[in-house]
PDB file of C-alpha atoms in Angstrom:
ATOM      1  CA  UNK A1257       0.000   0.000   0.000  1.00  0.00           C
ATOM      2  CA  UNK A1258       1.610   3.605  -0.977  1.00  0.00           C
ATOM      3  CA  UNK A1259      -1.321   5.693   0.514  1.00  0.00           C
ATOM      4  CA  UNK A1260      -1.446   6.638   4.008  1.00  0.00           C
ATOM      5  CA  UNK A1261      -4.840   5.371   5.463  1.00  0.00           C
ATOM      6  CA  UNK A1262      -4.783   8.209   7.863  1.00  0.00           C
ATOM      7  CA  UNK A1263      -8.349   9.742   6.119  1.00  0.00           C
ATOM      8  CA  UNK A1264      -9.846  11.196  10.042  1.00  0.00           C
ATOM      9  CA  UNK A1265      -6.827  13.149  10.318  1.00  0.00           C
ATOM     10  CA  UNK A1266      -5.574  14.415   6.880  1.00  0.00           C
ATOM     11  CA  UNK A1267      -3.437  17.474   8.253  1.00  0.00           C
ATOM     12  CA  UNK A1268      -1.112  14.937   9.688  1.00  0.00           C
ATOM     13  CA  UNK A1269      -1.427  11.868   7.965  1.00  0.00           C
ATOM     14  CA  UNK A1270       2.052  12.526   5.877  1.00  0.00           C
ATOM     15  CA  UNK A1271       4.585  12.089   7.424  1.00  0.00           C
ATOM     16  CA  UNK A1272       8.274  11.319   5.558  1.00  0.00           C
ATOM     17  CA  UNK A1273      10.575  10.174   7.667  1.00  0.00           C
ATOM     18  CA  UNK A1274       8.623   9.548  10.856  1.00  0.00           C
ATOM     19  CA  UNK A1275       8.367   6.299  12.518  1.00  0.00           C
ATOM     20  CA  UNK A1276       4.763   6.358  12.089  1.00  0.00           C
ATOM     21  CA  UNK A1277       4.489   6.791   8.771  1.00  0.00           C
ATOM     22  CA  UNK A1278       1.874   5.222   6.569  1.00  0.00           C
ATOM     23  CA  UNK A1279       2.100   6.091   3.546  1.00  0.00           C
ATOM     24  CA  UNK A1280       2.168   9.655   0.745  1.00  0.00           C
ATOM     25  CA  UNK A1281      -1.316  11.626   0.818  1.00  0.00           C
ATOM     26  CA  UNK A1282      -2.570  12.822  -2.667  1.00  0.00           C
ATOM     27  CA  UNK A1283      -2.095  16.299  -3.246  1.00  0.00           C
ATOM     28  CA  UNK A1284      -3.101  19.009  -5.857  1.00  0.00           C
ATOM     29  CA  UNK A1285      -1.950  21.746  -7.164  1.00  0.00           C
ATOM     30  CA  UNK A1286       1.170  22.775  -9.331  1.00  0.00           C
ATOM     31  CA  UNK A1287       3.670  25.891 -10.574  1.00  0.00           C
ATOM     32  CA  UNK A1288       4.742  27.883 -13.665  1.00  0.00           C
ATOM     33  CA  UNK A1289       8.215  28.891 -13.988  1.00  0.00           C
ATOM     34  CA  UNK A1290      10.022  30.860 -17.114  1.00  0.00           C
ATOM     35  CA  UNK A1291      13.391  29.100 -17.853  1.00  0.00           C
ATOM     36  CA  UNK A1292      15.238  31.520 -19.775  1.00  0.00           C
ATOM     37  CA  UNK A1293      19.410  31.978 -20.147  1.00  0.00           C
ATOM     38  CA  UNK A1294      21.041  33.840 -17.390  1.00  0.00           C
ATOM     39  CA  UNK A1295      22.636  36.415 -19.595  1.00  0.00           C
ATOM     40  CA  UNK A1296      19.181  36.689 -20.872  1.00  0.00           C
ATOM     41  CA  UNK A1297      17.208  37.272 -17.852  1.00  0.00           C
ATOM     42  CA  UNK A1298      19.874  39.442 -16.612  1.00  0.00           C
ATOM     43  CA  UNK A1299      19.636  41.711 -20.034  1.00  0.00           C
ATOM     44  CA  UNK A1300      16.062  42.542 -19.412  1.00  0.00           C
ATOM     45  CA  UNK A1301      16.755  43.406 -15.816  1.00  0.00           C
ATOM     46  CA  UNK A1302      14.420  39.841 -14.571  1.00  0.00           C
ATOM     47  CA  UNK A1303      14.401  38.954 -11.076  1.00  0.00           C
ATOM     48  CA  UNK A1304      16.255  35.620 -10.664  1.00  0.00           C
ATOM     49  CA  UNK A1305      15.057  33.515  -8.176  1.00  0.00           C
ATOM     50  CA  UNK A1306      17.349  30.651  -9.248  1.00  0.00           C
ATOM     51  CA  UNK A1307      19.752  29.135 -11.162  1.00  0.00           C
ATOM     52  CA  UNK A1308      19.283  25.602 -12.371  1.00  0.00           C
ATOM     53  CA  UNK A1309      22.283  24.019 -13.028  1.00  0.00           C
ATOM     54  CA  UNK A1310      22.382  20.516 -13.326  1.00  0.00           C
ATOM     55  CA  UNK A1311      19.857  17.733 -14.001  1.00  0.00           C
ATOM     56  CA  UNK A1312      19.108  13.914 -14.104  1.00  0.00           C
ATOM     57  CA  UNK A1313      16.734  11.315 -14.054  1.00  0.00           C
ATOM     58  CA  UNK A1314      16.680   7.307 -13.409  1.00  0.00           C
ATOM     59  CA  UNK A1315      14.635   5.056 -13.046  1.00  0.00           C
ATOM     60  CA  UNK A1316      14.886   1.263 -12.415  1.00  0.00           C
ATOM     61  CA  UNK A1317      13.559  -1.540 -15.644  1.00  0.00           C
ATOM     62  CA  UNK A1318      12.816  -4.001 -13.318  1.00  0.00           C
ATOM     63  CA  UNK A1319       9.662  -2.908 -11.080  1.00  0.00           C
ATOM     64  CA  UNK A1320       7.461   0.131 -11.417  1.00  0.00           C
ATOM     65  CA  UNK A1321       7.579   0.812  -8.143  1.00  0.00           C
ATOM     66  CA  UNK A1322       9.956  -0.836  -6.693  1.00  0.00           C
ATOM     67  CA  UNK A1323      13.212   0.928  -5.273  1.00  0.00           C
ATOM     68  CA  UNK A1324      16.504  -0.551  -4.055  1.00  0.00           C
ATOM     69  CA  UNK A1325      17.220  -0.096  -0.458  1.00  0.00           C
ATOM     70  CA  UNK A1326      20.890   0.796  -1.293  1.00  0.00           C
ATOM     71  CA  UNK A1327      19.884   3.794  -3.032  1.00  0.00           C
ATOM     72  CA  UNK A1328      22.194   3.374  -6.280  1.00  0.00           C
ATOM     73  CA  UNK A1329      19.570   4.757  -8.984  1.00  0.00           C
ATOM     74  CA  UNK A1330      18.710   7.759  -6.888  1.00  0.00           C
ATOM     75  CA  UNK A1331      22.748   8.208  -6.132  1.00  0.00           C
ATOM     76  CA  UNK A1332      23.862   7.888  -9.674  1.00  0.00           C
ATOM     77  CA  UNK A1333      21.313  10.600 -10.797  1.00  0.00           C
ATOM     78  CA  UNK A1334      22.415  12.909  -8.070  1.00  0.00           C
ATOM     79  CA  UNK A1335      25.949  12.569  -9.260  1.00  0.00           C
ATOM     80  CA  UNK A1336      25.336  13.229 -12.910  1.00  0.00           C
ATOM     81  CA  UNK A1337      23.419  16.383 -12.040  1.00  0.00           C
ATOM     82  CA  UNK A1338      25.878  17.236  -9.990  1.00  0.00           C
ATOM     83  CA  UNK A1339      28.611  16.888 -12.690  1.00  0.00           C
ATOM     84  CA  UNK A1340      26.389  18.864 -15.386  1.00  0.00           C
ATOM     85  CA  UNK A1341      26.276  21.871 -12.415  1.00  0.00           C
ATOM     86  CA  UNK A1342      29.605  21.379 -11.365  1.00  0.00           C
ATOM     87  CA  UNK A1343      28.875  21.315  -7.884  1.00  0.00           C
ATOM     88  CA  UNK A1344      30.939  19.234  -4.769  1.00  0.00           C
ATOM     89  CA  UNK A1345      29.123  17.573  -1.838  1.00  0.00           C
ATOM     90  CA  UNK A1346      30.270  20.798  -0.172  1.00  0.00           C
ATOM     91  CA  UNK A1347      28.876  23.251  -2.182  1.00  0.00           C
ATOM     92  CA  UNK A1348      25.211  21.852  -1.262  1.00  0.00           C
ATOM     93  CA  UNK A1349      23.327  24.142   1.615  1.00  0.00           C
ATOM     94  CA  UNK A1350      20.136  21.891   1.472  1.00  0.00           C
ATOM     95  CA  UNK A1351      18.567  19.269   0.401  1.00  0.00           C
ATOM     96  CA  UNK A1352      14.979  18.800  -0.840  1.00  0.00           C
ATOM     97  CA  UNK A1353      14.008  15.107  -0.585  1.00  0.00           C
ATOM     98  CA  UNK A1354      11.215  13.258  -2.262  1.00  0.00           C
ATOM     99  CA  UNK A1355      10.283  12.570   1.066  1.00  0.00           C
ATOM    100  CA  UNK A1356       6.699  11.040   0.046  1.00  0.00           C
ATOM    101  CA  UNK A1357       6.285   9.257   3.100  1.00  0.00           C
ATOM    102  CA  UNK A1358       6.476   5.800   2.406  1.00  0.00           C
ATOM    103  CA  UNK A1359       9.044   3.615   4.256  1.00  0.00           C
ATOM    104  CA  UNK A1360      10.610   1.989   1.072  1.00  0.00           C
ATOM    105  CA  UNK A1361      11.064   5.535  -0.357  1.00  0.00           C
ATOM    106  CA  UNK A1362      12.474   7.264   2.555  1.00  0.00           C
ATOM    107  CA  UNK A1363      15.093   4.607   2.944  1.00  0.00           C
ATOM    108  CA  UNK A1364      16.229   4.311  -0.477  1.00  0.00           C
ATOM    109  CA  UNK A1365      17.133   8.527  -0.683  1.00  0.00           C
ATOM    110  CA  UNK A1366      18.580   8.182   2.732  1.00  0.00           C
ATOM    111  CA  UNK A1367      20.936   5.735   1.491  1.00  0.00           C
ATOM    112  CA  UNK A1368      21.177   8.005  -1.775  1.00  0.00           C
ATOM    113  CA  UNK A1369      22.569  10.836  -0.328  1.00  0.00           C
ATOM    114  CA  UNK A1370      24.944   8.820   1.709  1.00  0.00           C
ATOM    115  CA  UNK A1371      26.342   7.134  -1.279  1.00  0.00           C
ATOM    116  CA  UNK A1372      25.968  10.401  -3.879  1.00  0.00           C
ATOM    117  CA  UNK A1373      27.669  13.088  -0.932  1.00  0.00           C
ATOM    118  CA  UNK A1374      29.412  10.761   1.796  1.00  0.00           C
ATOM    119  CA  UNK A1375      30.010  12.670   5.019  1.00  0.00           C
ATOM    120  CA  UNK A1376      28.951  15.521   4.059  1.00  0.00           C
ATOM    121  CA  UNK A1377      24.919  13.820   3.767  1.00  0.00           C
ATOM    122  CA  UNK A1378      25.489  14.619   7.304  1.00  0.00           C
ATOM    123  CA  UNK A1379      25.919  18.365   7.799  1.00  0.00           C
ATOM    124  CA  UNK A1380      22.739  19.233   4.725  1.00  0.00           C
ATOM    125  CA  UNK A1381      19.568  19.925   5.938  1.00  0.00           C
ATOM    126  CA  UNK A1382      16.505  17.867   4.579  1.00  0.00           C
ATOM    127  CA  UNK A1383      13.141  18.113   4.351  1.00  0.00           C
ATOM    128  CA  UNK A1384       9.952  17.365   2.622  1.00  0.00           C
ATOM    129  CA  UNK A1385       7.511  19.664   1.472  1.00  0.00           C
ATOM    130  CA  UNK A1386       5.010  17.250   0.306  1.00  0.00           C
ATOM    131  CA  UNK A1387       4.975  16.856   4.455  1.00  0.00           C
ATOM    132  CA  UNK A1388       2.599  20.110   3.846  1.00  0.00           C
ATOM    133  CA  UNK A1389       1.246  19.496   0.541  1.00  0.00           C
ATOM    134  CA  UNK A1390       0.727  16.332  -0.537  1.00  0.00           C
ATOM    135  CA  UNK A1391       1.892  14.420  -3.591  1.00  0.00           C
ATOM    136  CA  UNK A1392       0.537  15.520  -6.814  1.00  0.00           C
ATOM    137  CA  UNK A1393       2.061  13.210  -8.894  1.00  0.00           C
ATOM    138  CA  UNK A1394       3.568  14.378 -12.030  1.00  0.00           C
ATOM    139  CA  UNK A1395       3.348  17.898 -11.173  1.00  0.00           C
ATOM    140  CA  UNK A1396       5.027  17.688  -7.670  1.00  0.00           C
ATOM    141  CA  UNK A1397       8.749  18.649  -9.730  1.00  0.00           C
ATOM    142  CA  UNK A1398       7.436  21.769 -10.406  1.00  0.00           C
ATOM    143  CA  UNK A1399       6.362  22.970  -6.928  1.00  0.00           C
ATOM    144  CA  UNK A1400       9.298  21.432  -5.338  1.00  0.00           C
ATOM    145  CA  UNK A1401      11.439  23.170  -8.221  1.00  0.00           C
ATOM    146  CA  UNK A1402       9.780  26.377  -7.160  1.00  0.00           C
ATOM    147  CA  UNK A1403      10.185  25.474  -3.137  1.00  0.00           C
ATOM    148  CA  UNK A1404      13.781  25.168  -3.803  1.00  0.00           C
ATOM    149  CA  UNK A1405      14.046  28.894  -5.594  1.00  0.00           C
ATOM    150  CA  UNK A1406      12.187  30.163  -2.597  1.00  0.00           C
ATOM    151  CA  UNK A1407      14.613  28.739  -0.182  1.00  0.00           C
ATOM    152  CA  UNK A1408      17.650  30.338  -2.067  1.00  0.00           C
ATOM    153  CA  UNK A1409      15.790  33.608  -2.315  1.00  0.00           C
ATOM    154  CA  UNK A1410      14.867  33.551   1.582  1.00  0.00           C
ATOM    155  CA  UNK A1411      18.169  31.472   2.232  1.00  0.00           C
ATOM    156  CA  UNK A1412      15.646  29.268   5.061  1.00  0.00           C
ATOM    157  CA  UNK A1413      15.156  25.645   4.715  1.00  0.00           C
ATOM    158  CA  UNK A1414      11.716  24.072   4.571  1.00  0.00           C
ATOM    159  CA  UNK A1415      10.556  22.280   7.387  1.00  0.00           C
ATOM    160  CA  UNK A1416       9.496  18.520   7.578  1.00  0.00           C
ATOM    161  CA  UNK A1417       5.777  18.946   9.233  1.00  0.00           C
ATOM    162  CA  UNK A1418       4.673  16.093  10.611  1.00  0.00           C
ATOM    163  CA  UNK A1419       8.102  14.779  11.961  1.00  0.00           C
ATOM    164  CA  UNK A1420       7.394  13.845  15.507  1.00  0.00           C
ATOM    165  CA  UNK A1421       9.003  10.361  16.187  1.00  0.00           C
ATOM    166  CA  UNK A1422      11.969  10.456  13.572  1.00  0.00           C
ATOM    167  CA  UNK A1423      13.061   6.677  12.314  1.00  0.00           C
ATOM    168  CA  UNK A1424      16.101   5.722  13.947  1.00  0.00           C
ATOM    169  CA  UNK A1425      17.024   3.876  10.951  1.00  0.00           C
ATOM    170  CA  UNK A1426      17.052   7.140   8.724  1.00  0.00           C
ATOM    171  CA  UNK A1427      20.369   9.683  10.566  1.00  0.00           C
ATOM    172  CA  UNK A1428      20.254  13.084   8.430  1.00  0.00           C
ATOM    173  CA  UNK A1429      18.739  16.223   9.464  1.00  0.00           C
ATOM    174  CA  UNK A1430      15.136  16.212   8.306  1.00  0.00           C
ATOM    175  CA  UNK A1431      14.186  19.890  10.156  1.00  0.00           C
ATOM    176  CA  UNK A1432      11.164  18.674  12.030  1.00  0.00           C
ATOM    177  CA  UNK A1433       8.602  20.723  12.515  1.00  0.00           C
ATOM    178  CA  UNK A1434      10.259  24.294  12.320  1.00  0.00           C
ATOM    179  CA  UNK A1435      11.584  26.099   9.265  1.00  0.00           C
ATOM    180  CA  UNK A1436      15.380  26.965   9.821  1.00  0.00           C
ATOM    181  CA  UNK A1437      17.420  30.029   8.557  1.00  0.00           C
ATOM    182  CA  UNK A1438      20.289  29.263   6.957  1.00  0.00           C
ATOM    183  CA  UNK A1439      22.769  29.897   3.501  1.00  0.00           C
ATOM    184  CA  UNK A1440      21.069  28.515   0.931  1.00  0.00           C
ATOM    185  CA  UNK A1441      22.907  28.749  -2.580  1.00  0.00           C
ATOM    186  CA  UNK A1442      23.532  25.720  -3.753  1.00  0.00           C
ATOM    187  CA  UNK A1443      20.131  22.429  -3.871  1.00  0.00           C
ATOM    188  CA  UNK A1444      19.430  19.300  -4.036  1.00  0.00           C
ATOM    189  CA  UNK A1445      16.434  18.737  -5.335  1.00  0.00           C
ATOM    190  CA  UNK A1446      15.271  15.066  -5.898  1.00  0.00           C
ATOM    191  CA  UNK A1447      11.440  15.498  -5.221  1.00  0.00           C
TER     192      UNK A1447
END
């Protein structure tokens, strides 16, 4: 089951990264962005909210669904977009996770960032904003693409809502509960 069953209390029934999770809640809703070249933008005197720098996609032939605990397909995306940016483990200030709330996915980016940024998984902030939103399916890149602008125009990282009894199997920083200020210039986003 993928959906959390948690209908009687649908504020609080997502939960990524939690012990108690159950499962993603369906969300609605998407964003609009205009991708133009920097030199552009800047020509016309735009506001630039972000720079995107680098991107990737995997997926794994072998299950729809399913994901590899070890994180590998997740990692070797991160790295590649990571390559196109030209961007270190150290030069990422946060992290926005898929976070959708299901045990199988949480563990699989866990492991991801571990293998794609190696210590340094450690000292990046995570979070989830589908905790607050929901999943909306295909269009969920968009608003986490425009989630992650926000947080390098604010320079504050997300919070996790919903993170009350964190997994002791998942050891990152998920920023329960309360947004955090902090440099943000260079993201992560895998949602």
């Amino acid at each position: 089951r993928a959906t959390s069953p948690e209908n009687d209390d649908p504020e609080h029934a997502s939960r990524p990264f939690d012990k108690r999770r159950a499962g993603f809640v369906l969300g609605e809703g998407c964003a609009v962005m205009v991708l133009e070249e920097l030199e552009s933008a800047r020509a016309r005197g735009a506001h630039i909210y972000a720079e995107l720098r680098g991107f990737a996609g995997r997926a794994n032939a072998t299950h729809m669904t399913g994901l590899r605990p070890d994180g590998t397909e997740m990692a070797e995306a991160i790295r590649v977009a990571m390559d196109q940016a030209r961007l270190d483990p150290a030069d990422i200030d946060y992290i926005n996770a898929h976070g959708s709330g299901t045990k199988q996915n949480d563990v699989h980016e866990t492991n991801a960032f571990k293998r794609a940024l190696g210590a340094r998984a450690y000292d990046v902030p995570v979070s989830s904003i589908k905790s607050m939103i929901g999943h909306s399916l295909g269009a969920i890149g968009s608003l986490e693409l425009v989630a992650c602008a926000l947080a390098i125009e604010h320079n504050v990282v997300p919070l996790t809502a919903n993170l009350h009894v964190p997994d002791p199997e998942l050891d990152h920083d998920y920023v329960p509960l309360t947004a955090r200020d902090h440099r943000v210039d260079g993201v992560l986003c895998v949602g």
